[in-house]
Coordinates of C-alpha atoms and ligand atoms in Angstrom, one line a residue:
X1 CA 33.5 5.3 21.6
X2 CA 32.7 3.0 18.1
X3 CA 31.3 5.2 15.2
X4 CA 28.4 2.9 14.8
X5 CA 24.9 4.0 13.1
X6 CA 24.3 7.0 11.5
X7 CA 23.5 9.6 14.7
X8 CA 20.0 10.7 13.4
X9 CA 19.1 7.1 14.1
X10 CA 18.7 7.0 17.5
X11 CA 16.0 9.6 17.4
X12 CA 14.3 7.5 14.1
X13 CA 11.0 5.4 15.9
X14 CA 11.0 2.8 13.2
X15 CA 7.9 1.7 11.7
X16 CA 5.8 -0.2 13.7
X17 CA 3.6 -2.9 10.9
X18 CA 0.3 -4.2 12.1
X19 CA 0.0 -7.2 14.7
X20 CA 0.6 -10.6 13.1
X21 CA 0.0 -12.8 16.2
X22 CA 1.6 -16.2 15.8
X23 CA -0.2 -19.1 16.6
X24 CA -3.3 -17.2 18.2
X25 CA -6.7 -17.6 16.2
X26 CA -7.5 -14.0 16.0
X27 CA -9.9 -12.9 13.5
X28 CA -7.4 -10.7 11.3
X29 CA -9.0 -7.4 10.6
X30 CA -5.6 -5.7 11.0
X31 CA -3.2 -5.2 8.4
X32 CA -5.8 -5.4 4.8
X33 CA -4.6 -9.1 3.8
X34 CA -6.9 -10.4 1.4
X35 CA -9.3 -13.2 2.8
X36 CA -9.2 -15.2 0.1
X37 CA -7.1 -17.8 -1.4
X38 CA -4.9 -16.8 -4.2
X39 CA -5.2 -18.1 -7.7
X40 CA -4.3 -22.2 -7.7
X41 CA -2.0 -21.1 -10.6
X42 CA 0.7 -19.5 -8.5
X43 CA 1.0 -22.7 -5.9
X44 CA 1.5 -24.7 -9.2
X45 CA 4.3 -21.9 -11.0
X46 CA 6.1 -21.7 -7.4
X47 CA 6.0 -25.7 -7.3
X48 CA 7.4 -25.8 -10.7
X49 CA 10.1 -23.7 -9.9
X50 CA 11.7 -26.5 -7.3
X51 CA 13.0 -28.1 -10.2
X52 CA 16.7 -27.3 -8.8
X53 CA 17.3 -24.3 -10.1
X54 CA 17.2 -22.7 -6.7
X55 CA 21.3 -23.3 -6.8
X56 CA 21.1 -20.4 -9.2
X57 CA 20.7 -16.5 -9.2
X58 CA 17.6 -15.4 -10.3
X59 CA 17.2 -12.9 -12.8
X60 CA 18.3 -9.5 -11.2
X61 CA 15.6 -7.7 -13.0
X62 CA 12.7 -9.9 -13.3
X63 CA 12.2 -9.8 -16.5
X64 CA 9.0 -12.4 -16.8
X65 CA 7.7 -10.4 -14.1
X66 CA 8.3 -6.9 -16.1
X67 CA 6.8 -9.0 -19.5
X68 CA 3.8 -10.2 -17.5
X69 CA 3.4 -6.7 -16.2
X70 CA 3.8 -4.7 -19.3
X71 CA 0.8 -6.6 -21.5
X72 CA -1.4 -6.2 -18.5
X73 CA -1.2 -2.6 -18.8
X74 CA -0.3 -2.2 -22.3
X75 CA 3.0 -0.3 -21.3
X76 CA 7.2 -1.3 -22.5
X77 CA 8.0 -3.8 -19.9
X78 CA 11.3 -1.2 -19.5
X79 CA 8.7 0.8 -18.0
X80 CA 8.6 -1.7 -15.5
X81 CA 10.7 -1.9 -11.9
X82 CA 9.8 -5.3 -9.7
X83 CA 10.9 -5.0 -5.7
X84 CA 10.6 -7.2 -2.7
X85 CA 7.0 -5.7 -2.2
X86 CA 6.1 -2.5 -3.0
X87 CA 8.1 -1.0 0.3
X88 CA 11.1 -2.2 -1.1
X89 CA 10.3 0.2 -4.0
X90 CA 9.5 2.9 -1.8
X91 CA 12.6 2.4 -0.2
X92 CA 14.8 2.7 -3.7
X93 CA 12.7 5.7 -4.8
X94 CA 13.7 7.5 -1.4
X95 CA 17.2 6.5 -1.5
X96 CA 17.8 7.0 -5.3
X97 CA 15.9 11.0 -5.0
X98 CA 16.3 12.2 -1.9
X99 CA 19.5 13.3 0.2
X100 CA 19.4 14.1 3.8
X101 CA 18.2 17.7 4.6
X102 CA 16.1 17.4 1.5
X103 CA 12.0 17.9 1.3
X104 CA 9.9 15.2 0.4
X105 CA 5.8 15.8 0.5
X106 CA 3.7 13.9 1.7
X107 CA -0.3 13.9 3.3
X108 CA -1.4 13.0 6.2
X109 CA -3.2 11.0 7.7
X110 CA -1.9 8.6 5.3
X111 CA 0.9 5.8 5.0
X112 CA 3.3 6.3 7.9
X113 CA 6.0 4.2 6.1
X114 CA 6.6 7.5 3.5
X115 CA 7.6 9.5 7.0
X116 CA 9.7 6.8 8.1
X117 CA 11.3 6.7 4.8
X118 CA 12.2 10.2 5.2
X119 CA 13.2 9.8 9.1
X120 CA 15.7 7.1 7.9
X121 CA 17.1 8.9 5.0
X122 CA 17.2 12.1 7.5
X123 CA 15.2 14.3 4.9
X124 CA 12.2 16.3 5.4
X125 CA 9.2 15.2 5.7
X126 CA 6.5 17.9 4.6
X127 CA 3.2 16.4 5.6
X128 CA 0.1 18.2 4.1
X129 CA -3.2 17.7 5.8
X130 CA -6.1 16.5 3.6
X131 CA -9.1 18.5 4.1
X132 CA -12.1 17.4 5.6
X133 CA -13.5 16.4 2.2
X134 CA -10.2 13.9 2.2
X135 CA -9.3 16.0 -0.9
X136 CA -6.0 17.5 -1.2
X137 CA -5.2 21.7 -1.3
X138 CA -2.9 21.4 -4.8
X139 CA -1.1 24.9 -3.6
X140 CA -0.1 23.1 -0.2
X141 CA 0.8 20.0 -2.1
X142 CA 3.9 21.1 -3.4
X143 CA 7.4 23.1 -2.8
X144 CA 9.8 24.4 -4.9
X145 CA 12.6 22.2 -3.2
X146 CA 10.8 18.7 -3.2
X147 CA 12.7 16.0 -4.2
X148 CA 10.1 13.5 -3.8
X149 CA 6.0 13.5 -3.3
X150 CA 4.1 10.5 -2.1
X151 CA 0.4 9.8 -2.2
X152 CA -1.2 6.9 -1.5
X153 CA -4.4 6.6 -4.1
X154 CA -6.5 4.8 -2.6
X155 CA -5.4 6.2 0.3
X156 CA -5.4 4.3 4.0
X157 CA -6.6 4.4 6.2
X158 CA -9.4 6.8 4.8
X159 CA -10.0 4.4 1.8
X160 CA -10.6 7.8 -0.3
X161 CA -9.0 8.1 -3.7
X162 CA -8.0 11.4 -5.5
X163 CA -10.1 11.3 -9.4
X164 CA -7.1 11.4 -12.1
X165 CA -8.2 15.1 -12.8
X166 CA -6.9 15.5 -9.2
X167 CA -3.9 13.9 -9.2
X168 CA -3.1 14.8 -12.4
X169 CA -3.0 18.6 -10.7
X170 CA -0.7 17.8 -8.0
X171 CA 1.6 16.3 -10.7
X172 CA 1.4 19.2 -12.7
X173 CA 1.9 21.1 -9.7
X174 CA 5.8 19.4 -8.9
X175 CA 9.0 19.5 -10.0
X176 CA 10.0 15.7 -8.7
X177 CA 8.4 12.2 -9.0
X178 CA 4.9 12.2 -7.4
X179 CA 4.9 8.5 -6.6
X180 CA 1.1 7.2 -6.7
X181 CA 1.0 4.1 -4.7
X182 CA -2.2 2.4 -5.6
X183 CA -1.8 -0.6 -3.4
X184 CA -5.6 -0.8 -3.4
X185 CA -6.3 0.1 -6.9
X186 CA -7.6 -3.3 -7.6
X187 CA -10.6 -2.7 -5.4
X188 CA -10.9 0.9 -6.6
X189 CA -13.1 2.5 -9.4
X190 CA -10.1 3.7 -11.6
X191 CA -6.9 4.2 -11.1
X192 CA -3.8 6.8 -12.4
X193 CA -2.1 4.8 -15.2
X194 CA -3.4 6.9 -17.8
X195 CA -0.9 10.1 -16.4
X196 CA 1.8 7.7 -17.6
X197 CA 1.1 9.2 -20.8
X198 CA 0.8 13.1 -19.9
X199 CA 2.2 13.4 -16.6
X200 CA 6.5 12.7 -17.2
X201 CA 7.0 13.0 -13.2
X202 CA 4.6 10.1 -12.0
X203 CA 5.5 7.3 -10.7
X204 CA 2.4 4.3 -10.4
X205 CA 3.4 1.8 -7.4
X206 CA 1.4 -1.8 -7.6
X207 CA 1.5 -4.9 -5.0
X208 CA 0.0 -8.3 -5.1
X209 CA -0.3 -8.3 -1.4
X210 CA -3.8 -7.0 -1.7
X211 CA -5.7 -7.8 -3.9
X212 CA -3.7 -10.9 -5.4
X213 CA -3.8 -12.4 -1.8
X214 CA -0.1 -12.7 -1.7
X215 CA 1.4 -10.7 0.7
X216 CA 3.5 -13.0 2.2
X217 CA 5.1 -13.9 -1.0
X218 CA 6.6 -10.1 -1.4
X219 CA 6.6 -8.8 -4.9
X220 CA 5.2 -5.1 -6.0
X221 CA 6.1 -3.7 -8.9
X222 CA 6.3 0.2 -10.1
X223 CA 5.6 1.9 -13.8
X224 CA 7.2 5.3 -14.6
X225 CA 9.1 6.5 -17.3
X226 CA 11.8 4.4 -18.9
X227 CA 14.7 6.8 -17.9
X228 CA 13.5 7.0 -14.7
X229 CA 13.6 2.9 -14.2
X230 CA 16.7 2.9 -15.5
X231 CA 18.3 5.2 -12.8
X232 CA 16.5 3.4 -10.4
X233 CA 18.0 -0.2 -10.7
X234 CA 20.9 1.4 -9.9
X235 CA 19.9 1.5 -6.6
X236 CA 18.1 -1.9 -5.8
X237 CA 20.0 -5.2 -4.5
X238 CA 21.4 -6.8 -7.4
X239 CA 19.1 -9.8 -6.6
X240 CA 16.0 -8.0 -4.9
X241 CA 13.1 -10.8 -6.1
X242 CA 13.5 -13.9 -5.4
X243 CA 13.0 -16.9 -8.1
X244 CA 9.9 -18.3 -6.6
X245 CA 8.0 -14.8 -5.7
X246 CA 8.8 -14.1 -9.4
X247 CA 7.2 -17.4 -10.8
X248 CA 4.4 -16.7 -8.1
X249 CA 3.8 -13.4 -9.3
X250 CA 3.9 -14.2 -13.0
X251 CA 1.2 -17.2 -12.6
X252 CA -1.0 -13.9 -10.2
X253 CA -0.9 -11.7 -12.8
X254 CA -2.0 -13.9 -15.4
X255 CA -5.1 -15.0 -13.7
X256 CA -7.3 -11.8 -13.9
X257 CA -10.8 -13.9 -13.7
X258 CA -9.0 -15.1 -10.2
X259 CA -8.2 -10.8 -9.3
X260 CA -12.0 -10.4 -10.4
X261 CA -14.0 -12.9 -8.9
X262 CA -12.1 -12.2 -5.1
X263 CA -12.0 -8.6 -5.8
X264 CA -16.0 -9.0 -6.4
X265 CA -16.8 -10.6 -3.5
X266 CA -14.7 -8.0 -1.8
X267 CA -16.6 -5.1 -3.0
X268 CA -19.9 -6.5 -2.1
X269 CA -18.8 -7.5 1.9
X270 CA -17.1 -3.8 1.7
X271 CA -21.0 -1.9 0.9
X272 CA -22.6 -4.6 3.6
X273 CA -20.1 -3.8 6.0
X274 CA -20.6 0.0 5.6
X275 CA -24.1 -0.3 5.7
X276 CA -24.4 -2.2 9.0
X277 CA -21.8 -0.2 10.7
X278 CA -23.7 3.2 10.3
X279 CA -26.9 1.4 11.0
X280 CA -25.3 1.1 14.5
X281 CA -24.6 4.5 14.3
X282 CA -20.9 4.5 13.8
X283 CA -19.4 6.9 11.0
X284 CA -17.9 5.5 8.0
X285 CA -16.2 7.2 5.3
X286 CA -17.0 5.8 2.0
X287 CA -14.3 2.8 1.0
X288 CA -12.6 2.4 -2.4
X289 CA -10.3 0.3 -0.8
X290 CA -10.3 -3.1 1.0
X291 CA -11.1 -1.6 4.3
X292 CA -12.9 1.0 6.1
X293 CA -12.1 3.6 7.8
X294 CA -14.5 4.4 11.4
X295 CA -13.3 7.6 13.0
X296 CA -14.6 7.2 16.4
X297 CA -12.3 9.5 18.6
X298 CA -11.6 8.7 22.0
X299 CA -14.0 5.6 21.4
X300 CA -11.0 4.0 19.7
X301 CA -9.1 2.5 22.4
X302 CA -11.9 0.7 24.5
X303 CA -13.3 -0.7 21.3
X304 CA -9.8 -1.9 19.8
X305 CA -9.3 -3.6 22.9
X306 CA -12.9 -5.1 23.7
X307 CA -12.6 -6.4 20.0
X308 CA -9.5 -8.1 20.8
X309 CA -10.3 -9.4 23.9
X310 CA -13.2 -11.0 21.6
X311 CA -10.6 -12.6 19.3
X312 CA -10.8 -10.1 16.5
X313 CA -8.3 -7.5 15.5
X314 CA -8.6 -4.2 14.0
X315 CA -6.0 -1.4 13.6
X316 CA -6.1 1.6 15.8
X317 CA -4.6 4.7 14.1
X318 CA -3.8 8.1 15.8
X319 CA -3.0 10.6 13.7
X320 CA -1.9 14.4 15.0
X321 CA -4.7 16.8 14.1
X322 CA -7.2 14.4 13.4
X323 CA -9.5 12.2 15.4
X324 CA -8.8 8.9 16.5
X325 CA -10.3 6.0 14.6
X326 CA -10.2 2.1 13.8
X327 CA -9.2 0.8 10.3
X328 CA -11.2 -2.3 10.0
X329 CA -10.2 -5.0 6.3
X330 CA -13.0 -6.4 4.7
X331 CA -12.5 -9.8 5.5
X332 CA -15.2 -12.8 5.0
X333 CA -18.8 -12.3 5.1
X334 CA -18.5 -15.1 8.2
X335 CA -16.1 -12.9 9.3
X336 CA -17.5 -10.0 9.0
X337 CA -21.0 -11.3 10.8
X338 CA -18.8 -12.1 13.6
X339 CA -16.8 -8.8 13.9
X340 CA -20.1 -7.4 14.0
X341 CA -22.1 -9.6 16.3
X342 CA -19.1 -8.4 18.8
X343 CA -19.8 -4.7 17.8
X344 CA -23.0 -5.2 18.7
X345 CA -22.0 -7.2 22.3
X346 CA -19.8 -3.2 23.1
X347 CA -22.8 -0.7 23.0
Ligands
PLP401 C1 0.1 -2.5 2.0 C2 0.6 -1.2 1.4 C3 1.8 -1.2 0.8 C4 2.8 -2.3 1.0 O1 2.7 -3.3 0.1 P1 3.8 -4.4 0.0 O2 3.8 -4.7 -1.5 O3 3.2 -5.6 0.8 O4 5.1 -4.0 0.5 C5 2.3 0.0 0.2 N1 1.5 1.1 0.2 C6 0.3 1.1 0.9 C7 -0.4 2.4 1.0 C8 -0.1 -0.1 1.5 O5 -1.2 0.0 2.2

């Protein structure tokens, strides 16, 4: 027989991402893209960039990216690690902390990508329940073997977010890297980079698929100590962002009124949509994020699937433990008035 893949494998599922029907002309309420355009300036950097200079190599590090990146949030741009999207970075931090057998924390329901991560490296994945409150129980948080914790702040698909006081104490709490992945920190009302300063072990996870709009152009960056970005380049692809998501993500960065104005808009359809949807009756737990979270039970499958037969798509989430419920993005308000006209069509 050929030695082929590691054995482990063939018992790993894989993560499964959200939908993206080609072609079809769903109403995408599935995977938390942001509706709206991104700023004009990155279509104009990106457009620069086809100068020719695609014959070379880009940068291995990014460094306009890291630049851009450190005098947004006042940190040493060494502080700074860009990846392929923020997954690519939580692929390096897994494979540059973790070896197999090893424990990595984690809560749940949150992320399914951080137990994947561990399923691939063949680690351990500790999931912690939250509590009912979505808080977290800081003594369950943590082991004395960890190698790795993750938390997603916001977190999806609640939408809940942890204060700093909070997740400063689950820092304090572990011996590893507590990597807080505030993909949805732009639509949140703080966010952890202040532990930068007190908390050594954190690790601060950004993407501008979110609230940038650009999740198709694949660029995240992460912020954690110096040292600790240092060790971790070790790890990535020599080459891991390409030239044109680098220019793109400059020219994003560098727009903040852009970042503001969308995230704005956001905000506001987020409260209406809450509103309306408990109007209705339905229960929603209160968003920081650019989604909400409807945990409806066994309600879940017939309305996923009446809502798609009606050309809009939400995600369905099962988690073990907890009741079923549908993850719905803030798209649109025309959007929005249409996802809920079909709500309304189902009871
Ligand atoms: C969307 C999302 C990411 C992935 O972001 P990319 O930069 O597009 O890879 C990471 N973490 C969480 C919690 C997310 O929801």
């Amino acid at each position: 027989m050929i030695r082929s893949v590691r054995p482990h494998l063939a018992a790993v599922a894989g993560y499964v991402p959200g939908e993206q029907p080609r072609g079809a002309t769903y109403i995408k309420l599935n995977t938390n893209e942001n509706p709206y355009a991104p700023s004009p300036h990155v279509a104009e950097a990106i457009t620069r960039g086809l100068d020719g200079r695609l014959r070379r190599y880009p940068d291995p590090v990014g460094q306009a990216l890291r630049d851009a990146a450190g005098r947004l949030h006042g940190v040493d741009p060494a502080m700074i690690l860009a990846g392929n999207g923020s997954d690519d970075l939580l692929t390096i931090l897994t494979r540059a902390c973790v070896d197999a057998g090893q424990p990595v924390l984690y809560p749940t329901p949150s992320y399914v990508l951080y137990r994947t991560l561990c399923e691939l490296q063949d680690a351990r994945g500790l999931a912690v329940p939250f509590r009912d409150d979505w808080t977290l129980d800081t003594t369950a948080f943590r082991h004395p073997r960890a190698q790795l914790a993750f938390l997603a702040n916001p977190n999806s698909p609640s939408g809940t977010r942890l204060t700093p006081e909070q997740v400063a104490a689950l820092a304090a709490g572990l011996d590893c890297l507590l990597v807080v992945d505030e993909a949805y920190a732009d639509f949140a009302d703080g966010n952890c980079l202040p532990l930068l300063k007190t908390h050594p072990n954190v690790v601060i996870l950004r993407t501008l698929s979110k609230g940038y709009g650009l999740a198709g152009l694949r660029l995240g960056y992460l912020i954690a100590q110096a040292e600790v970005v240092a060790q971790l380049m070790k790890v990535k692809d020599s080459y891991n962002c390409d030239e044109l998501s680098l220019l793109g993500a400059v020219a994003a960065l560098e727009d903040q009124e852009h970042l503001n104005s969308t995230r704005g808009r956001i905000i506001a359809t987020r409260a209406r949509l809450t509103a309306t949807l408990r109007e209705r009756g339905f229960e929603v737990t209160p968003s920081q994020a650019n989604f909400v979270w409807c945990p409806v039970g066994p309600r879940a499958v017939p309305l996923y699937e009446a809502l798609k037969a009606g050309g809009i798509l939400v995600r369905l989430m099962r988690y073990e433990g907890f009741p079923e419920g549908l993850r719905i993005t803030v798209g649109t308000d025309a959007e929005i008035d249409q996802f809920l006209a079909t709500i309304d069509t189902l009871r």
